[in-house]
PDB file of C-alpha atoms in Angstrom:
ATOM      1  CA  UNK A 768      20.802   4.102   2.352  1.00  0.00           C
ATOM      2  CA  UNK A 769      17.341   5.357   2.881  1.00  0.00           C
ATOM      3  CA  UNK A 770      15.173   2.553   4.091  1.00  0.00           C
ATOM      4  CA  UNK A 771      12.373   1.166   5.755  1.00  0.00           C
ATOM      5  CA  UNK A 772      13.486  -2.180   7.917  1.00  0.00           C
ATOM      6  CA  UNK A 773      11.211  -4.887   9.205  1.00  0.00           C
ATOM      7  CA  UNK A 774      12.149  -7.935  11.353  1.00  0.00           C
ATOM      8  CA  UNK A 775      11.702 -10.798  11.214  1.00  0.00           C
ATOM      9  CA  UNK A 776      11.090 -11.338   7.533  1.00  0.00           C
ATOM     10  CA  UNK A 777       9.952 -14.640   8.059  1.00  0.00           C
ATOM     11  CA  UNK A 778       8.116 -16.364  11.162  1.00  0.00           C
ATOM     12  CA  UNK A 779       6.170 -19.150  12.103  1.00  0.00           C
ATOM     13  CA  UNK A 780       4.398 -19.102  15.328  1.00  0.00           C
ATOM     14  CA  UNK A 781       1.614 -20.798  17.324  1.00  0.00           C
ATOM     15  CA  UNK A 782      -2.006 -19.696  18.319  1.00  0.00           C
ATOM     16  CA  UNK A 783      -1.790 -17.423  21.075  1.00  0.00           C
ATOM     17  CA  UNK A 784       2.042 -16.903  21.623  1.00  0.00           C
ATOM     18  CA  UNK A 785       2.737 -13.135  21.504  1.00  0.00           C
ATOM     19  CA  UNK A 786       4.842 -11.492  18.775  1.00  0.00           C
ATOM     20  CA  UNK A 787       6.126  -8.327  17.376  1.00  0.00           C
ATOM     21  CA  UNK A 788       7.011  -7.038  14.120  1.00  0.00           C
ATOM     22  CA  UNK A 789       9.443  -4.340  14.297  1.00  0.00           C
ATOM     23  CA  UNK A 790       9.526  -1.486  11.697  1.00  0.00           C
ATOM     24  CA  UNK A 791      12.106   1.255  11.430  1.00  0.00           C
ATOM     25  CA  UNK A 792      13.054   3.950   9.166  1.00  0.00           C
ATOM     26  CA  UNK A 793      15.862   6.209   8.745  1.00  0.00           C
ATOM     27  CA  UNK A 794      14.000   9.138   6.600  1.00  0.00           C
ATOM     28  CA  UNK A 795      12.808  11.285   9.472  1.00  0.00           C
ATOM     29  CA  UNK A 796       9.216  10.173   7.988  1.00  0.00           C
ATOM     30  CA  UNK A 797       6.498  11.613   9.990  1.00  0.00           C
ATOM     31  CA  UNK A 798       3.713   9.460   8.715  1.00  0.00           C
ATOM     32  CA  UNK A 799       4.032   5.361   9.265  1.00  0.00           C
ATOM     33  CA  UNK A 800       1.856   2.776   8.697  1.00  0.00           C
ATOM     34  CA  UNK A 801       1.456  -1.224   8.697  1.00  0.00           C
ATOM     35  CA  UNK A 802      -0.368  -3.257   6.019  1.00  0.00           C
ATOM     36  CA  UNK A 803      -1.634  -6.828   5.351  1.00  0.00           C
ATOM     37  CA  UNK A 804      -1.638  -8.353   1.945  1.00  0.00           C
ATOM     38  CA  UNK A 805      -3.906 -11.285   1.309  1.00  0.00           C
ATOM     39  CA  UNK A 806      -4.566 -13.171  -2.026  1.00  0.00           C
ATOM     40  CA  UNK A 807      -7.537 -11.349  -3.750  1.00  0.00           C
ATOM     41  CA  UNK A 808      -7.487  -8.680  -1.269  1.00  0.00           C
ATOM     42  CA  UNK A 809      -4.998  -6.366  -1.945  1.00  0.00           C
ATOM     43  CA  UNK A 810      -3.415  -4.350   0.564  1.00  0.00           C
ATOM     44  CA  UNK A 811      -5.575  -3.687   3.796  1.00  0.00           C
ATOM     45  CA  UNK A 812      -4.373  -0.665   6.239  1.00  0.00           C
ATOM     46  CA  UNK A 813      -4.099  -2.007   9.790  1.00  0.00           C
ATOM     47  CA  UNK A 814      -3.018   1.082  11.782  1.00  0.00           C
ATOM     48  CA  UNK A 815      -1.118   4.126  11.028  1.00  0.00           C
ATOM     49  CA  UNK A 816       0.387   6.839  12.895  1.00  0.00           C
ATOM     50  CA  UNK A 817       0.626  10.612  11.916  1.00  0.00           C
ATOM     51  CA  UNK A 818       3.595  11.622  14.503  1.00  0.00           C
ATOM     52  CA  UNK A 819       5.223  10.391  17.421  1.00  0.00           C
ATOM     53  CA  UNK A 820       2.307   9.112  20.256  1.00  0.00           C
ATOM     54  CA  UNK A 821      -0.418   9.773  17.341  1.00  0.00           C
ATOM     55  CA  UNK A 822      -1.781   6.639  16.151  1.00  0.00           C
ATOM     56  CA  UNK A 823      -5.274   5.333  14.605  1.00  0.00           C
ATOM     57  CA  UNK A 824      -7.196   2.447  13.481  1.00  0.00           C
ATOM     58  CA  UNK A 825      -6.901   1.775   9.537  1.00  0.00           C
ATOM     59  CA  UNK A 826      -9.339  -0.667   8.134  1.00  0.00           C
ATOM     60  CA  UNK A 827      -8.729  -4.009   9.752  1.00  0.00           C
ATOM     61  CA  UNK A 828      -7.297  -3.214  13.494  1.00  0.00           C
ATOM     62  CA  UNK A 829      -8.728  -6.107  15.261  1.00  0.00           C
ATOM     63  CA  UNK A 830      -6.225  -8.222  16.820  1.00  0.00           C
ATOM     64  CA  UNK A 831      -3.437  -5.922  16.421  1.00  0.00           C
ATOM     65  CA  UNK A 832      -1.711  -2.963  18.504  1.00  0.00           C
ATOM     66  CA  UNK A 833       0.788  -0.531  17.467  1.00  0.00           C
ATOM     67  CA  UNK A 834       2.874   2.076  19.289  1.00  0.00           C
ATOM     68  CA  UNK A 835       5.122   5.011  18.250  1.00  0.00           C
ATOM     69  CA  UNK A 836       7.177   5.981  20.986  1.00  0.00           C
ATOM     70  CA  UNK A 837       9.924   7.279  18.682  1.00  0.00           C
ATOM     71  CA  UNK A 838       9.708   8.759  15.085  1.00  0.00           C
ATOM     72  CA  UNK A 839      11.690   6.139  13.636  1.00  0.00           C
ATOM     73  CA  UNK A 840      10.016   3.203  14.852  1.00  0.00           C
ATOM     74  CA  UNK A 841       6.382   1.861  14.517  1.00  0.00           C
ATOM     75  CA  UNK A 842       6.054  -1.964  16.045  1.00  0.00           C
ATOM     76  CA  UNK A 843       3.119  -4.023  15.349  1.00  0.00           C
ATOM     77  CA  UNK A 844       1.997  -6.178  17.821  1.00  0.00           C
ATOM     78  CA  UNK A 845       0.028  -9.392  18.151  1.00  0.00           C
ATOM     79  CA  UNK A 846      -0.864 -10.316  21.444  1.00  0.00           C
ATOM     80  CA  UNK A 847      -2.690 -13.486  20.849  1.00  0.00           C
ATOM     81  CA  UNK A 848      -2.193 -14.495  17.422  1.00  0.00           C
ATOM     82  CA  UNK A 849      -4.756 -16.740  15.638  1.00  0.00           C
ATOM     83  CA  UNK A 850      -4.450 -18.594  12.338  1.00  0.00           C
ATOM     84  CA  UNK A 851      -6.752 -15.760  10.586  1.00  0.00           C
ATOM     85  CA  UNK A 852      -3.658 -13.447  10.849  1.00  0.00           C
ATOM     86  CA  UNK A 853      -1.345 -15.800   8.708  1.00  0.00           C
ATOM     87  CA  UNK A 854      -0.366 -13.010   6.020  1.00  0.00           C
ATOM     88  CA  UNK A 855       2.179 -11.070   4.487  1.00  0.00           C
ATOM     89  CA  UNK A 856       2.459  -7.828   6.323  1.00  0.00           C
ATOM     90  CA  UNK A 857       4.190  -4.446   5.225  1.00  0.00           C
ATOM     91  CA  UNK A 858       5.517  -1.400   6.897  1.00  0.00           C
ATOM     92  CA  UNK A 859       5.490   1.935   5.023  1.00  0.00           C
ATOM     93  CA  UNK A 860       6.542   5.659   5.885  1.00  0.00           C
ATOM     94  CA  UNK A 861       6.216   8.771   3.873  1.00  0.00           C
ATOM     95  CA  UNK A 862       7.763  12.197   4.927  1.00  0.00           C
ATOM     96  CA  UNK A 863       4.119  13.443   5.719  1.00  0.00           C
ATOM     97  CA  UNK A 864       0.539  12.932   5.184  1.00  0.00           C
ATOM     98  CA  UNK A 865       0.458  15.450   2.600  1.00  0.00           C
ATOM     99  CA  UNK A 866       3.428  14.216   0.657  1.00  0.00           C
ATOM    100  CA  UNK A 867       1.556  10.714  -0.151  1.00  0.00           C
ATOM    101  CA  UNK A 868       4.213   8.751  -1.252  1.00  0.00           C
ATOM    102  CA  UNK A 869       4.770   5.162   0.451  1.00  0.00           C
ATOM    103  CA  UNK A 870       7.960   3.641   1.069  1.00  0.00           C
ATOM    104  CA  UNK A 871       7.276   0.072   1.892  1.00  0.00           C
ATOM    105  CA  UNK A 872       9.839  -2.200   3.878  1.00  0.00           C
ATOM    106  CA  UNK A 873      10.691  -5.796   2.277  1.00  0.00           C
ATOM    107  CA  UNK A 874       7.623  -7.496   4.138  1.00  0.00           C
ATOM    108  CA  UNK A 875       7.295  -9.885   6.842  1.00  0.00           C
ATOM    109  CA  UNK A 876       5.642 -13.149   6.195  1.00  0.00           C
ATOM    110  CA  UNK A 877       3.794 -14.716   9.105  1.00  0.00           C
ATOM    111  CA  UNK A 878       2.277 -18.345   9.456  1.00  0.00           C
ATOM    112  CA  UNK A 879       0.172 -19.068  13.041  1.00  0.00           C
ATOM    113  CA  UNK A 880      -0.341 -22.549  13.406  1.00  0.00           C
TER     114      UNK A 880
ATOM    115  CA  UNK B 513     -17.759   2.025   3.950  1.00  0.00           C
ATOM    116  CA  UNK B 514     -15.027   3.307   1.852  1.00  0.00           C
ATOM    117  CA  UNK B 515     -13.569   0.955  -0.601  1.00  0.00           C
ATOM    118  CA  UNK B 516     -11.677   1.344  -4.072  1.00  0.00           C
ATOM    119  CA  UNK B 517     -12.847  -1.050  -6.815  1.00  0.00           C
ATOM    120  CA  UNK B 518     -10.318  -2.328  -9.169  1.00  0.00           C
ATOM    121  CA  UNK B 519     -10.699  -3.987 -13.007  1.00  0.00           C
ATOM    122  CA  UNK B 520      -9.677  -6.307 -14.151  1.00  0.00           C
ATOM    123  CA  UNK B 521      -8.004  -8.574 -11.588  1.00  0.00           C
ATOM    124  CA  UNK B 522      -5.957 -10.018 -14.473  1.00  0.00           C
ATOM    125  CA  UNK B 523      -4.884  -8.743 -17.513  1.00  0.00           C
ATOM    126  CA  UNK B 524      -2.733 -10.278 -20.429  1.00  0.00           C
ATOM    127  CA  UNK B 525      -1.320  -8.087 -23.388  1.00  0.00           C
ATOM    128  CA  UNK B 526       1.173  -8.779 -26.255  1.00  0.00           C
ATOM    129  CA  UNK B 527       4.287  -6.894 -25.796  1.00  0.00           C
ATOM    130  CA  UNK B 528       4.289  -3.334 -27.331  1.00  0.00           C
ATOM    131  CA  UNK B 529       0.263  -3.265 -26.770  1.00  0.00           C
ATOM    132  CA  UNK B 530      -1.336  -0.742 -24.059  1.00  0.00           C
ATOM    133  CA  UNK B 531      -2.786  -1.958 -20.997  1.00  0.00           C
ATOM    134  CA  UNK B 532      -5.514  -0.202 -19.153  1.00  0.00           C
ATOM    135  CA  UNK B 533      -6.260  -0.646 -15.411  1.00  0.00           C
ATOM    136  CA  UNK B 534      -9.351   1.186 -13.821  1.00  0.00           C
ATOM    137  CA  UNK B 535     -10.285   2.012 -10.330  1.00  0.00           C
ATOM    138  CA  UNK B 536     -13.157   3.729  -8.836  1.00  0.00           C
ATOM    139  CA  UNK B 537     -13.452   5.199  -5.410  1.00  0.00           C
ATOM    140  CA  UNK B 538     -16.411   5.681  -3.246  1.00  0.00           C
ATOM    141  CA  UNK B 539     -15.658   8.831  -0.967  1.00  0.00           C
ATOM    142  CA  UNK B 540     -15.780  12.100  -2.705  1.00  0.00           C
ATOM    143  CA  UNK B 541     -13.361  13.425  -0.076  1.00  0.00           C
ATOM    144  CA  UNK B 542     -10.551  11.362  -1.486  1.00  0.00           C
ATOM    145  CA  UNK B 543      -7.922  13.766  -3.231  1.00  0.00           C
ATOM    146  CA  UNK B 544      -4.690  11.641  -3.811  1.00  0.00           C
ATOM    147  CA  UNK B 545      -4.566   8.577  -6.200  1.00  0.00           C
ATOM    148  CA  UNK B 546      -1.119   6.645  -6.372  1.00  0.00           C
ATOM    149  CA  UNK B 547      -0.312   3.563  -8.534  1.00  0.00           C
ATOM    150  CA  UNK B 548       2.026   1.100  -7.051  1.00  0.00           C
ATOM    151  CA  UNK B 549       3.650  -1.689  -8.983  1.00  0.00           C
ATOM    152  CA  UNK B 550       4.680  -4.926  -6.885  1.00  0.00           C
ATOM    153  CA  UNK B 551       6.912  -7.349  -9.034  1.00  0.00           C
ATOM    154  CA  UNK B 552       7.187 -11.144  -7.579  1.00  0.00           C
ATOM    155  CA  UNK B 553       8.314 -11.498  -4.082  1.00  0.00           C
ATOM    156  CA  UNK B 554       8.977  -7.905  -4.070  1.00  0.00           C
ATOM    157  CA  UNK B 555       7.703  -4.815  -2.308  1.00  0.00           C
ATOM    158  CA  UNK B 556       5.155  -2.141  -3.717  1.00  0.00           C
ATOM    159  CA  UNK B 557       6.662   0.736  -5.394  1.00  0.00           C
ATOM    160  CA  UNK B 558       5.209   4.236  -6.337  1.00  0.00           C
ATOM    161  CA  UNK B 559       5.026   4.288 -10.181  1.00  0.00           C
ATOM    162  CA  UNK B 560       3.042   7.525 -10.649  1.00  0.00           C
ATOM    163  CA  UNK B 561       0.377   9.318  -8.530  1.00  0.00           C
ATOM    164  CA  UNK B 562      -2.260  12.391  -9.231  1.00  0.00           C
ATOM    165  CA  UNK B 563      -3.737  14.698  -6.979  1.00  0.00           C
ATOM    166  CA  UNK B 564      -7.733  15.505  -7.541  1.00  0.00           C
ATOM    167  CA  UNK B 565      -6.907  18.940  -8.981  1.00  0.00           C
ATOM    168  CA  UNK B 566      -5.179  17.565 -12.039  1.00  0.00           C
ATOM    169  CA  UNK B 567      -6.968  15.613 -14.416  1.00  0.00           C
ATOM    170  CA  UNK B 568      -3.928  13.652 -16.144  1.00  0.00           C
ATOM    171  CA  UNK B 569      -0.525  12.956 -15.687  1.00  0.00           C
ATOM    172  CA  UNK B 570       2.158  11.192 -18.003  1.00  0.00           C
ATOM    173  CA  UNK B 571       5.590   9.793 -17.017  1.00  0.00           C
ATOM    174  CA  UNK B 572       7.150   8.414 -20.431  1.00  0.00           C
ATOM    175  CA  UNK B 573       4.936   5.010 -21.113  1.00  0.00           C
ATOM    176  CA  UNK B 574       2.340   5.367 -18.399  1.00  0.00           C
ATOM    177  CA  UNK B 575      -0.096   7.841 -17.510  1.00  0.00           C
ATOM    178  CA  UNK B 576      -3.064   8.178 -15.224  1.00  0.00           C
ATOM    179  CA  UNK B 577      -6.395   9.890 -15.684  1.00  0.00           C
ATOM    180  CA  UNK B 578      -8.712  11.270 -13.008  1.00  0.00           C
ATOM    181  CA  UNK B 579     -12.690  11.899 -13.507  1.00  0.00           C
ATOM    182  CA  UNK B 580     -13.502  13.237 -10.087  1.00  0.00           C
ATOM    183  CA  UNK B 581     -17.204  13.636 -11.049  1.00  0.00           C
ATOM    184  CA  UNK B 582     -17.253   9.552 -11.892  1.00  0.00           C
ATOM    185  CA  UNK B 583     -15.037   8.968  -9.200  1.00  0.00           C
ATOM    186  CA  UNK B 584     -12.677   6.924 -11.869  1.00  0.00           C
ATOM    187  CA  UNK B 585      -8.870   6.938 -12.391  1.00  0.00           C
ATOM    188  CA  UNK B 586      -7.206   4.854 -14.768  1.00  0.00           C
ATOM    189  CA  UNK B 587      -3.525   3.746 -15.519  1.00  0.00           C
ATOM    190  CA  UNK B 588      -2.507   3.556 -18.969  1.00  0.00           C
ATOM    191  CA  UNK B 589       0.617   1.949 -19.849  1.00  0.00           C
ATOM    192  CA  UNK B 590       1.720   1.943 -23.726  1.00  0.00           C
ATOM    193  CA  UNK B 591       4.255  -0.099 -25.528  1.00  0.00           C
ATOM    194  CA  UNK B 592       4.293  -2.598 -22.825  1.00  0.00           C
ATOM    195  CA  UNK B 593       7.290  -4.452 -22.366  1.00  0.00           C
ATOM    196  CA  UNK B 594       8.064  -7.964 -20.726  1.00  0.00           C
ATOM    197  CA  UNK B 595       9.322  -5.794 -17.336  1.00  0.00           C
ATOM    198  CA  UNK B 596       5.943  -4.215 -17.066  1.00  0.00           C
ATOM    199  CA  UNK B 597       4.745  -7.871 -15.710  1.00  0.00           C
ATOM    200  CA  UNK B 598       3.817  -7.356 -12.184  1.00  0.00           C
ATOM    201  CA  UNK B 599       0.855  -6.440  -9.826  1.00  0.00           C
ATOM    202  CA  UNK B 600      -0.588  -3.206  -9.974  1.00  0.00           C
ATOM    203  CA  UNK B 601      -2.459  -1.657  -7.115  1.00  0.00           C
ATOM    204  CA  UNK B 602      -4.366   1.518  -6.989  1.00  0.00           C
ATOM    205  CA  UNK B 603      -4.955   3.454  -4.182  1.00  0.00           C
ATOM    206  CA  UNK B 604      -6.946   6.552  -2.688  1.00  0.00           C
ATOM    207  CA  UNK B 605      -6.549   8.511   0.575  1.00  0.00           C
ATOM    208  CA  UNK B 606      -9.372   9.746   2.704  1.00  0.00           C
ATOM    209  CA  UNK B 607      -9.056  12.232   4.988  1.00  0.00           C
ATOM    210  CA  UNK B 608     -12.400  12.546   7.020  1.00  0.00           C
ATOM    211  CA  UNK B 609     -13.528  13.144  10.827  1.00  0.00           C
ATOM    212  CA  UNK B 610      -9.855  13.206  11.828  1.00  0.00           C
ATOM    213  CA  UNK B 611      -8.826  10.197  10.156  1.00  0.00           C
ATOM    214  CA  UNK B 612      -6.264   9.675   7.503  1.00  0.00           C
ATOM    215  CA  UNK B 613      -6.389   6.558   5.810  1.00  0.00           C
ATOM    216  CA  UNK B 614      -5.060   4.771   2.580  1.00  0.00           C
ATOM    217  CA  UNK B 615      -7.279   2.424   0.581  1.00  0.00           C
ATOM    218  CA  UNK B 616      -6.237   0.068  -1.835  1.00  0.00           C
ATOM    219  CA  UNK B 617      -7.631  -1.715  -4.870  1.00  0.00           C
ATOM    220  CA  UNK B 618      -7.324  -5.411  -4.649  1.00  0.00           C
ATOM    221  CA  UNK B 619      -4.496  -5.562  -7.729  1.00  0.00           C
ATOM    222  CA  UNK B 620      -4.343  -6.460 -11.278  1.00  0.00           C
ATOM    223  CA  UNK B 621      -1.764  -8.740 -12.276  1.00  0.00           C
ATOM    224  CA  UNK B 622      -0.496  -7.774 -15.649  1.00  0.00           C
ATOM    225  CA  UNK B 623       1.041 -10.495 -17.732  1.00  0.00           C
ATOM    226  CA  UNK B 624       3.034  -8.994 -21.032  1.00  0.00           C
ATOM    227  CA  UNK B 625       3.815 -11.711 -23.625  1.00  0.00           C
ATOM    228  CA  UNK B 626       6.642 -11.883 -25.652  1.00  0.00           C
TER     229      UNK B 626
END
């Protein structure tokens, strides 16, 4: 089954404790990206990757890191989480930038205390 | 900076009526305009999209129109049904100076009243 898989789905952590949210797709997609969803603010792009080893900042990259060492994986790293990073996070992928349609993962709800 | 404005933030319609959601984008370089539907507790899913070389596109009860001059695009849902109740997001892609971003609107919560 074609899918985008995120883990963990739910996480409660404390300020400053490094965490990684994994994202994996099995569709051989080139383009992958991360979004955070907050009430009233919609979906905001954090980082994106055009292909392996090619990443760039979205609109709200502060406090986040990413890597794209393999085509299928695009982990989101919070080196020192803060309460303002409490949010619902979505990973998404598309075949390429040109094809457009994003396939989203199920989301990861993160709470930072 | 680049942004996409979406209106209204909430919309209630009677079953069978039409619903219209409007978006405005800021950067004339945008060339792809998708609409996503997000049901409660679920992931966003694409329902329709349009590219900048097309003015209108239809798929059964949903349609999207694009006015490039005014930098407006709209989602039209006819004969609404209770299962259309969800949050709808418009988006615009932006390709400029080597960046490839997706900019989403803030969402419209549509309630279809039976």
